[in-house]
């Protein structure tokens, strides 16, 4: 059986206090205590684990998420196939790559320099900052009427659940449209990700921007969910 390992967020996982304690905090609306136990120390990628068992592997990676450069749109697929079971797939991938427009030449030129010279310490600093931002946003969500969310454990996005209330906003699309019209805040409706009744936010923005956005979101929700 071939394995497709999506490593686009490779290593962007937060340190937590363990699943049981984390679940209790999520239910109580408490912030996550980060950097207490080094649960990231033993992290191994899906790709690395799969190599151990010798199954054919397609490993997906890219720049935009891990290197925080949205819009660069440069990605890759690494094929590990020691028993030559993916020959036809490899040929198809090569044909497909010749038919589509690739990333800008300057981005391609910069790739070796980025991969070779960006230190792991830069990623670790980003992970710690994102973990703090995730806590900040989670605290605002659970204290805002009509909203709830689980504490993120990685990457830079949070899916927020809308609590149904009489006369209030009932789905992600309507919520996102009204929030934009009334408070000039843009969120993605959960319906885009197959999660109706939710919306997605990014906590990669500066703290001052997040605070302003959540002030507006809270003001909006207090109007929409006043009856809840």
Coordinates of N, CA and C in Angstrom, one line a residue:
X1 N 0.8 -1.2 0.0 CA 0.0 0.0 0.0 C 0.9 1.2 0.0
X2 N 0.7 2.1 -1.0 CA 1.4 3.4 -1.0 C 0.9 4.3 0.0
X3 N 1.8 5.2 0.5 CA 1.5 6.2 1.5 C 1.8 7.5 1.0
X4 N 0.8 8.5 1.1 CA 1.0 9.9 0.7 C 1.2 10.6 2.0
X5 N 2.3 11.2 2.3 CA 2.6 11.9 3.5 C 2.6 13.4 3.2
X6 N 1.6 14.1 3.7 CA 1.5 15.6 3.5 C 2.4 16.3 4.6
X7 N 3.6 16.7 4.2 CA 4.5 17.3 5.2 C 4.6 18.9 5.0
X8 N 3.6 19.5 4.5 CA 3.6 20.9 4.2 C 3.8 21.7 5.5
X9 N 3.3 21.2 6.6 CA 3.5 21.9 7.9 C 4.6 21.2 8.7
X10 N 5.6 20.6 8.1 CA 6.6 19.8 8.7 C 7.2 20.5 10.0
X11 N 7.1 19.8 11.1 CA 7.7 20.2 12.4 C 6.9 21.3 13.1
X12 N 5.9 21.9 12.4 CA 5.2 23.0 13.1 C 4.1 22.5 14.0
X13 N 4.5 21.8 15.1 CA 3.7 21.3 16.1 C 4.1 21.9 17.4
X14 N 3.1 22.2 18.3 CA 3.3 22.8 19.5 C 3.6 21.8 20.6
X15 N 4.3 22.2 21.6 CA 4.5 21.4 22.8 C 3.3 21.5 23.7
X16 N 2.7 20.4 24.2 CA 1.6 20.4 25.0 C 1.8 19.6 26.3
X17 N 0.8 19.6 27.2 CA 0.9 18.8 28.4 C 0.3 17.4 28.3
X18 N 0.1 17.0 27.1 CA -0.4 15.6 26.9 C -1.9 15.7 26.5
X19 N -2.4 14.6 25.9 CA -3.7 14.6 25.3 C -4.8 14.8 26.4
X20 N -4.7 14.1 27.5 CA -5.7 14.1 28.5 C -5.9 15.5 29.1
X21 N -4.7 16.1 29.5 CA -4.7 17.4 30.1 C -5.2 18.4 29.1
X22 N -4.8 18.2 27.8 CA -5.2 19.1 26.8 C -6.7 19.1 26.6
X23 N -7.3 17.9 26.6 CA -8.7 17.8 26.4 C -9.5 18.5 27.5
X24 N -9.0 18.3 28.8 CA -9.7 19.0 29.9 C -9.6 20.5 29.7
X25 N -8.5 21.0 29.3 CA -8.3 22.4 29.1 C -9.3 22.9 28.0
X26 N -9.4 22.2 26.9 CA -10.3 22.5 25.8 C -11.7 22.6 26.3
X27 N -12.1 21.6 27.1 CA -13.5 21.6 27.6 C -13.8 22.8 28.5
X28 N -12.8 23.2 29.3 CA -12.9 24.2 30.3 C -12.7 25.6 29.7
X29 N -12.1 25.6 28.6 CA -11.8 26.9 28.0 C -10.5 27.5 28.5
X30 N -9.6 26.7 29.1 CA -8.4 27.2 29.6 C -7.3 27.3 28.5
X31 N -6.3 28.1 28.7 CA -5.3 28.2 27.7 C -4.3 27.0 27.9
X32 N -3.6 26.7 26.8 CA -2.7 25.6 26.9 C -1.4 26.1 27.5
X33 N -0.8 25.3 28.4 CA 0.5 25.6 28.9 C 1.6 25.1 28.0
X34 N 2.2 25.9 27.2 CA 3.2 25.5 26.3 C 4.6 25.4 26.9
X35 N 5.4 24.7 26.2 CA 6.8 24.6 26.5 C 7.1 24.1 27.9
X36 N 6.2 23.3 28.5 CA 6.4 22.7 29.8 C 7.1 21.3 29.6
X37 N 6.5 20.5 28.7 CA 7.1 19.2 28.4 C 7.5 19.2 27.0
X38 N 8.7 18.7 26.7 CA 9.2 18.7 25.3 C 8.6 17.5 24.5
X39 N 7.3 17.6 24.2 CA 6.6 16.5 23.5 C 7.1 16.5 22.0
X40 N 7.7 17.6 21.6 CA 8.2 17.7 20.2 C 9.5 17.0 20.0
X41 N 10.2 16.7 21.1 CA 11.6 16.1 21.0 C 11.6 14.8 20.2
X42 N 10.5 14.0 20.4 CA 10.5 12.7 19.7 C 9.7 12.7 18.4
X43 N 9.5 13.9 17.9 CA 8.7 13.9 16.6 C 9.4 13.3 15.5
X44 N 8.7 12.5 14.7 CA 9.2 11.9 13.5 C 8.1 12.1 12.4
X45 N 8.5 12.4 11.2 CA 7.6 12.7 10.2 C 7.0 11.3 9.7
X46 N 5.8 11.5 9.1 CA 5.1 10.3 8.5 C 6.0 9.7 7.5
X47 N 6.7 10.5 6.7 CA 7.6 10.0 5.7 C 8.7 9.1 6.3
X48 N 9.3 9.6 7.4 CA 10.4 8.9 8.0 C 10.0 7.6 8.6
X49 N 8.8 7.6 9.2 CA 8.3 6.3 9.8 C 8.0 5.3 8.7
X50 N 7.5 5.8 7.5 CA 7.1 4.9 6.4 C 8.3 4.3 5.8
X51 N 9.4 5.0 5.7 CA 10.7 4.5 5.2 C 11.1 3.2 6.0
X52 N 10.8 3.2 7.3 CA 11.2 2.1 8.1 C 10.6 0.8 7.7
X53 N 9.3 0.9 7.2 CA 8.6 -0.3 6.8 C 8.7 -0.7 5.3
X54 N 9.4 0.2 4.6 CA 9.7 -0.1 3.2 C 8.5 0.1 2.2
X55 N 7.4 0.7 2.6 CA 6.3 0.9 1.7 C 6.6 2.0 0.7
X56 N 6.0 2.0 -0.5 CA 6.2 3.1 -1.4 C 5.6 4.4 -0.8
X57 N 6.3 5.5 -1.1 CA 6.0 6.7 -0.4 C 6.0 7.9 -1.4
X58 N 4.9 8.8 -1.3 CA 4.9 10.1 -1.9 C 4.9 11.1 -0.8
X59 N 5.9 11.9 -0.7 CA 6.0 12.9 0.4 C 5.9 14.3 -0.2
X60 N 4.9 15.1 0.3 CA 4.6 16.4 -0.2 C 5.2 17.5 0.7
X61 N 5.9 18.4 0.1 CA 6.4 19.6 0.9 C 6.3 20.8 0.1
X62 N 6.7 21.9 0.7 CA 6.6 23.2 0.1 C 7.1 24.3 0.9
X63 N 7.2 25.6 0.3 CA 7.7 26.7 1.0 C 6.7 27.5 1.8
X64 N 5.5 27.7 1.2 CA 4.5 28.7 1.7 C 4.2 28.6 3.2
X65 N 4.0 27.4 3.7 CA 3.6 27.3 5.1 C 4.8 27.3 6.0
X66 N 5.7 26.4 5.8 CA 6.8 26.2 6.8 C 7.7 27.4 6.8
X67 N 7.8 28.1 5.7 CA 8.7 29.2 5.6 C 7.9 30.6 5.6
X68 N 6.6 30.5 5.9 CA 5.8 31.7 6.1 C 5.9 32.6 4.9
X69 N 5.8 32.1 3.7 CA 5.8 32.9 2.5 C 4.6 32.6 1.6
X70 N 3.4 32.9 2.1 CA 2.2 32.7 1.3 C 2.2 33.4 -0.1
X71 N 1.8 32.7 -1.1 CA 1.9 33.2 -2.5 C 3.1 32.8 -3.3
X72 N 4.1 32.2 -2.6 CA 5.2 31.8 -3.4 C 4.9 30.5 -4.2
X73 N 4.0 29.7 -3.7 CA 3.5 28.5 -4.4 C 4.6 27.7 -5.0
X74 N 5.6 27.3 -4.2 CA 6.6 26.4 -4.7 C 6.5 25.1 -3.8
X75 N 6.2 24.0 -4.4 CA 6.1 22.8 -3.7 C 6.8 21.7 -4.4
X76 N 6.9 20.5 -3.8 CA 7.5 19.4 -4.4 C 6.9 18.1 -3.9
X77 N 7.2 17.0 -4.7 CA 6.8 15.7 -4.3 C 8.0 14.8 -4.4
X78 N 8.4 14.2 -3.2 CA 9.5 13.3 -3.2 C 9.0 11.9 -3.2
X79 N 9.6 11.1 -4.1 CA 9.1 9.7 -4.3 C 10.2 8.7 -3.7
X80 N 9.7 7.9 -2.8 CA 10.6 6.8 -2.2 C 10.0 5.5 -2.6
X81 N 10.6 4.8 -3.5 CA 10.0 3.6 -4.1 C 11.1 2.6 -4.4
X82 N 11.7 2.0 -3.4 CA 12.8 1.1 -3.6 C 12.4 -0.2 -4.4
X83 N 11.2 -0.6 -4.4 CA 10.8 -1.8 -5.1 C 10.1 -1.5 -6.4
X84 N 10.2 -0.2 -6.8 CA 9.7 0.2 -8.2 C 8.2 -0.1 -8.4
X85 N 7.4 0.2 -7.4 CA 6.0 0.0 -7.5 C 5.2 1.2 -8.0
X86 N 5.9 2.4 -8.0 CA 5.2 3.6 -8.4 C 5.8 4.2 -9.8
X87 N 6.3 3.3 -10.6 CA 6.9 3.7 -11.9 C 5.9 4.5 -12.7
X88 N 4.6 4.0 -12.9 CA 3.6 4.7 -13.7 C 3.2 6.0 -13.1
X89 N 3.2 6.0 -11.8 CA 2.8 7.3 -11.1 C 3.9 8.3 -11.3
X90 N 5.2 7.9 -11.2 CA 6.3 8.8 -11.4 C 6.2 9.4 -12.8
X91 N 6.0 8.6 -13.8 CA 5.9 9.0 -15.1 C 4.8 10.0 -15.3
X92 N 3.6 9.7 -14.7 CA 2.5 10.6 -14.8 C 2.8 12.0 -14.1
X93 N 3.5 12.0 -13.0 CA 3.8 13.2 -12.3 C 4.8 14.0 -13.1
X94 N 5.7 13.4 -13.8 CA 6.6 14.1 -14.6 C 5.9 14.8 -15.8
X95 N 5.0 14.0 -16.4 CA 4.2 14.6 -17.5 C 3.3 15.8 -17.0
X96 N 2.7 15.6 -15.9 CA 1.9 16.7 -15.3 C 2.7 17.9 -15.1
X97 N 3.9 17.8 -14.5 CA 4.7 18.9 -14.2 C 5.2 19.7 -15.4
X98 N 5.2 19.0 -16.6 CA 5.6 19.7 -17.8 C 4.4 20.4 -18.5
X99 N 3.2 20.2 -18.0 CA 2.0 20.8 -18.6 C 1.6 22.1 -17.9
X100 N 2.0 22.2 -16.6 CA 1.5 23.3 -15.8 C 2.6 24.4 -15.7
X101 N 2.2 25.6 -15.4 CA 3.1 26.7 -15.3 C 3.8 26.6 -13.9
X102 N 5.1 26.6 -13.8 CA 5.8 26.5 -12.6 C 5.9 27.8 -11.8
X103 N 6.5 27.7 -10.6 CA 6.7 29.0 -9.9 C 7.6 29.9 -10.6
X104 N 7.6 31.2 -10.1 CA 8.5 32.2 -10.7 C 9.9 31.8 -10.6
X105 N 10.7 32.2 -11.7 CA 12.1 31.8 -11.8 C 12.9 32.2 -10.6
X106 N 12.6 33.4 -10.1 CA 13.4 33.9 -8.9 C 13.2 33.1 -7.7
X107 N 11.9 32.6 -7.5 CA 11.6 31.7 -6.4 C 12.4 30.4 -6.5
X108 N 12.4 29.8 -7.7 CA 13.1 28.6 -7.9 C 14.6 28.8 -7.7
X109 N 15.1 29.9 -8.1 CA 16.5 30.2 -7.9 C 16.9 30.3 -6.4
X110 N 16.0 30.8 -5.7 CA 16.2 31.1 -4.2 C 16.1 29.8 -3.4
X111 N 15.4 28.7 -3.9 CA 15.1 27.6 -3.2 C 16.3 26.9 -2.5
X112 N 17.4 26.6 -3.3 CA 18.6 25.9 -2.6 C 19.1 26.8 -1.5
X113 N 19.2 28.1 -1.7 CA 19.7 28.9 -0.6 C 18.8 28.8 0.7
X114 N 17.5 28.8 0.4 CA 16.5 28.7 1.6 C 16.7 27.4 2.3
X115 N 16.7 26.3 1.6 CA 16.8 25.0 2.2 C 18.1 24.7 2.9
X116 N 19.2 25.3 2.3 CA 20.5 25.0 2.9 C 20.9 25.9 4.0
X117 N 20.4 27.2 4.0 CA 20.9 28.2 5.0 C 20.0 28.7 6.0
X118 N 18.7 28.4 5.9 CA 17.8 28.8 7.0 C 17.9 27.9 8.2
X119 N 18.4 28.4 9.3 CA 18.7 27.5 10.4 C 17.4 27.0 11.1
X120 N 17.5 25.8 11.7 CA 16.4 25.3 12.5 C 15.9 26.2 13.6
X121 N 16.8 27.0 14.1 CA 16.5 27.9 15.2 C 15.5 28.9 14.7
X122 N 15.5 29.3 13.5 CA 14.5 30.2 12.9 C 13.1 29.6 13.0
X123 N 13.0 28.3 12.6 CA 11.7 27.6 12.7 C 11.3 27.4 14.1
X124 N 12.2 27.1 15.0 CA 11.8 26.9 16.4 C 11.2 28.2 17.0
X125 N 11.9 29.4 16.6 CA 11.4 30.7 17.1 C 9.9 30.9 16.6
X126 N 9.7 30.6 15.3 CA 8.4 30.8 14.7 C 7.4 29.9 15.4
X127 N 7.7 28.7 15.7 CA 6.8 27.7 16.4 C 6.4 28.2 17.7
X128 N 7.4 28.7 18.5 CA 7.1 29.2 19.8 C 6.2 30.5 19.7
X129 N 6.4 31.4 18.8 CA 5.6 32.5 18.6 C 4.2 32.2 18.2
X130 N 4.1 31.2 17.3 CA 2.7 30.8 16.9 C 2.0 30.1 18.0
X131 N 2.7 29.4 18.9 CA 2.0 28.7 20.0 C 1.4 29.8 20.9
X132 N 2.2 30.8 21.2 CA 1.7 31.9 22.0 C 0.5 32.6 21.4
X133 N 0.6 32.9 20.1 CA -0.5 33.5 19.4 C -1.8 32.6 19.4
X134 N -1.6 31.3 19.3 CA -2.7 30.3 19.3 C -3.4 30.4 20.7
X135 N -2.6 30.5 21.8 CA -3.2 30.7 23.1 C -4.0 31.9 23.2
X136 N -3.4 33.0 22.6 CA -4.1 34.3 22.7 C -5.4 34.3 22.0
X137 N -5.5 33.7 20.8 CA -6.7 33.6 20.0 C -7.7 32.7 20.7
X138 N -7.2 31.5 21.2 CA -8.2 30.6 21.8 C -8.8 31.2 23.0
X139 N -8.1 32.0 23.8 CA -8.7 32.6 25.0 C -9.8 33.6 24.6
X140 N -9.5 34.3 23.5 CA -10.5 35.3 23.0 C -11.8 34.5 22.5
X141 N -11.6 33.4 21.8 CA -12.7 32.7 21.2 C -13.6 32.2 22.3
X142 N -13.0 31.5 23.3 CA -13.9 30.9 24.3 C -14.5 31.9 25.3
X143 N -14.1 33.1 25.2 CA -14.8 34.2 26.0 C -15.6 35.1 25.1
X144 N -15.9 34.6 23.9 CA -16.8 35.4 23.0 C -18.1 34.7 22.9
X145 N -19.3 35.3 23.1 CA -20.6 34.7 23.0 C -20.8 34.0 21.6
X146 N -21.3 32.8 21.7 CA -21.6 32.1 20.4 C -20.5 31.3 19.8
X147 N -19.3 31.4 20.3 CA -18.1 30.8 19.7 C -17.5 29.8 20.6
X148 N -16.9 28.7 20.0 CA -16.1 27.8 20.7 C -15.0 27.2 19.8
X149 N -14.0 26.6 20.4 CA -12.9 26.1 19.6 C -12.0 25.2 20.4
X150 N -11.4 24.2 19.8 CA -10.4 23.4 20.5 C -9.0 24.2 20.3
X151 N -8.2 24.0 21.3 CA -6.9 24.6 21.3 C -6.0 24.0 20.2
X152 N -5.5 24.8 19.2 CA -4.7 24.3 18.2 C -3.4 23.6 18.7
X153 N -2.9 22.6 18.1 CA -1.7 22.0 18.5 C -0.6 22.1 17.5
X154 N -0.8 22.9 16.5 CA 0.2 23.1 15.4 C -0.3 24.0 14.4
X155 N 0.6 24.3 13.4 CA 0.3 25.1 12.2 C -0.1 26.6 12.6
X156 N -0.9 27.2 11.8 CA -1.2 28.6 12.1 C -2.7 29.0 11.9
X157 N -3.5 28.0 12.0 CA -5.0 28.2 11.7 C -5.8 27.6 12.9
X158 N -7.0 28.2 13.1 CA -7.9 27.7 14.1 C -9.3 27.6 13.4
X159 N -10.0 26.5 13.6 CA -11.4 26.4 13.2 C -12.3 26.7 14.3
X160 N -13.1 27.7 14.2 CA -14.0 28.1 15.3 C -15.4 27.7 15.0
X161 N -16.1 27.1 16.0 CA -17.4 26.6 15.9 C -18.4 27.7 16.3
X162 N -19.5 27.8 15.5 CA -20.6 28.8 15.7 C -21.7 28.0 16.5
X163 N -22.1 28.6 17.6 CA -23.2 28.0 18.4 C -24.5 28.6 17.9
X164 N -25.4 27.7 17.6 CA -26.7 28.1 17.1 C -27.5 28.9 18.1
X165 N -28.1 30.0 17.7 CA -28.9 30.8 18.7 C -30.1 31.4 17.9
X166 N -31.2 31.5 18.6 CA -32.4 32.0 17.9 C -32.2 33.3 17.3
X167 N -32.4 33.4 16.0 CA -32.3 34.7 15.3 C -30.9 35.1 15.0
X168 N -29.9 34.3 15.4 CA -28.5 34.7 15.1 C -28.0 34.1 13.8
X169 N -26.7 34.3 13.6 CA -26.1 33.7 12.4 C -26.0 32.2 12.6
X170 N -26.4 31.4 11.6 CA -26.4 30.0 11.8 C -25.4 29.2 11.0
X171 N -24.7 29.8 10.1 CA -23.7 29.1 9.3 C -22.5 29.9 9.0
X172 N -21.4 29.3 8.6 CA -20.2 30.0 8.3 C -20.2 31.0 7.2
X173 N -20.9 30.7 6.2 CA -21.0 31.6 5.0 C -21.7 32.9 5.4
X174 N -22.9 32.8 6.1 CA -23.6 33.9 6.5 C -22.8 34.7 7.5
X175 N -22.2 34.0 8.5 CA -21.4 34.7 9.5 C -20.3 35.5 8.8
X176 N -19.5 34.9 7.9 CA -18.4 35.6 7.3 C -18.8 36.8 6.5
X177 N -19.9 36.7 5.8 CA -20.4 37.8 5.0 C -20.9 39.0 5.9
X178 N -21.6 38.7 6.9 CA -22.1 39.7 7.8 C -20.9 40.3 8.6
X179 N -20.0 39.5 9.0 CA -18.8 40.0 9.8 C -18.0 41.0 8.9
X180 N -17.9 40.7 7.6 CA -17.1 41.6 6.7 C -17.9 42.9 6.5
X181 N -19.2 42.8 6.3 CA -20.0 44.0 6.0 C -20.0 44.9 7.2
X182 N -20.1 44.3 8.4 CA -20.4 45.1 9.6 C -19.1 45.5 10.3
X183 N -18.1 44.7 10.3 CA -16.9 45.0 11.1 C -15.6 45.0 10.2
X184 N -15.7 44.7 8.9 CA -14.5 44.7 8.0 C -13.4 43.7 8.5
X185 N -13.9 42.6 8.9 CA -13.0 41.5 9.3 C -13.2 40.3 8.3
X186 N -12.2 39.8 7.7 CA -12.3 38.7 6.8 C -12.0 37.4 7.4
X187 N -12.9 36.4 7.4 CA -12.6 35.0 7.9 C -13.1 34.1 6.8
X188 N -12.6 32.9 6.7 CA -13.1 31.9 5.7 C -14.2 31.0 6.3
X189 N -15.3 30.9 5.7 CA -16.4 30.1 6.2 C -15.9 28.6 6.2
X190 N -16.4 27.9 7.2 CA -16.0 26.5 7.3 C -16.5 25.6 6.2
X191 N -17.6 26.1 5.5 CA -18.1 25.3 4.4 C -17.0 25.1 3.3
X192 N -16.1 25.9 3.2 CA -15.0 25.8 2.3 C -14.2 24.5 2.6
X193 N -14.1 24.2 3.9 CA -13.3 23.0 4.3 C -14.1 21.8 4.7
X194 N -15.4 21.8 4.3 CA -16.3 20.7 4.6 C -16.7 20.8 6.1
X195 N -16.7 21.9 6.7 CA -17.1 22.1 8.1 C -18.1 23.1 8.3
X196 N -19.4 22.9 7.9 CA -20.4 23.9 8.0 C -20.6 24.3 9.5
X197 N -21.0 25.5 9.7 CA -21.2 26.0 11.0 C -19.9 26.4 11.7
X198 N -18.9 26.6 11.0 CA -17.6 27.0 11.5 C -17.0 28.1 10.6
X199 N -15.9 28.7 11.1 CA -15.1 29.6 10.3 C -13.7 29.5 10.7
X200 N -12.8 29.8 9.7 CA -11.3 29.6 10.0 C -10.6 31.0 10.1
X201 N -9.7 31.0 11.1 CA -8.9 32.2 11.3 C -7.4 31.8 11.2
X202 N -6.6 32.8 10.9 CA -5.1 32.6 11.0 C -4.6 33.4 12.2
X203 N -3.8 32.8 13.0 CA -3.2 33.5 14.1 C -1.7 33.9 13.9
X204 N -1.3 33.9 12.6 CA 0.1 34.3 12.2 C 0.3 35.8 12.1
X205 N -0.8 36.6 12.3 CA -0.7 38.0 12.2 C -0.1 38.6 13.5
X206 N 0.4 39.8 13.5 CA 1.0 40.4 14.7 C -0.1 40.5 15.8
X207 N 0.3 40.5 17.1 CA -0.6 40.5 18.2 C -1.6 41.7 18.2
X208 N -1.1 42.8 17.8 CA -1.9 44.0 17.7 C -3.0 43.9 16.7
X209 N -2.7 43.2 15.6 CA -3.7 43.0 14.6 C -4.8 42.0 15.1
X210 N -4.3 40.9 15.7 CA -5.2 39.9 16.2 C -6.1 40.5 17.3
X211 N -5.6 41.4 18.2 CA -6.4 42.0 19.2 C -7.5 42.9 18.6
X212 N -7.1 43.6 17.6 CA -8.1 44.5 17.0 C -9.2 43.7 16.3
X213 N -8.8 42.6 15.6 CA -9.7 41.7 14.9 C -10.7 41.1 15.9
X214 N -10.2 40.6 17.0 CA -11.0 39.9 17.9 C -11.9 40.9 18.7
X215 N -11.5 42.1 18.9 CA -12.4 43.2 19.4 C -13.6 43.3 18.5
X216 N -13.4 43.3 17.3 CA -14.4 43.5 16.3 C -15.3 42.2 16.2
X217 N -14.7 41.1 16.2 CA -15.4 39.8 16.2 C -16.3 39.7 17.5
X218 N -15.7 40.0 18.6 CA -16.5 40.0 19.9 C -17.7 40.9 19.9
X219 N -17.4 42.1 19.4 CA -18.5 43.1 19.3 C -19.6 42.6 18.4
X220 N -19.3 42.1 17.3 CA -20.2 41.5 16.3 C -21.0 40.4 16.9
X221 N -20.3 39.5 17.6 CA -21.0 38.3 18.2 C -21.9 38.7 19.3
X222 N -21.6 39.7 20.1 CA -22.4 40.1 21.2 C -23.8 40.7 20.6
X223 N -23.7 41.2 19.4 CA -24.9 41.7 18.8 C -25.7 40.5 18.2
X224 N -25.0 39.6 17.5 CA -25.6 38.4 16.9 C -26.2 37.4 17.8
X225 N -25.5 37.2 18.9 CA -25.9 36.1 19.9 C -26.4 36.7 21.2
X226 N -27.0 37.8 21.2 CA -27.4 38.5 22.4 C -28.5 37.6 23.1
X227 N -29.2 36.8 22.4 CA -30.3 36.0 23.0 C -29.8 34.7 23.6
X228 N -28.5 34.4 23.3 CA -28.0 33.1 23.8 C -27.4 33.2 25.2

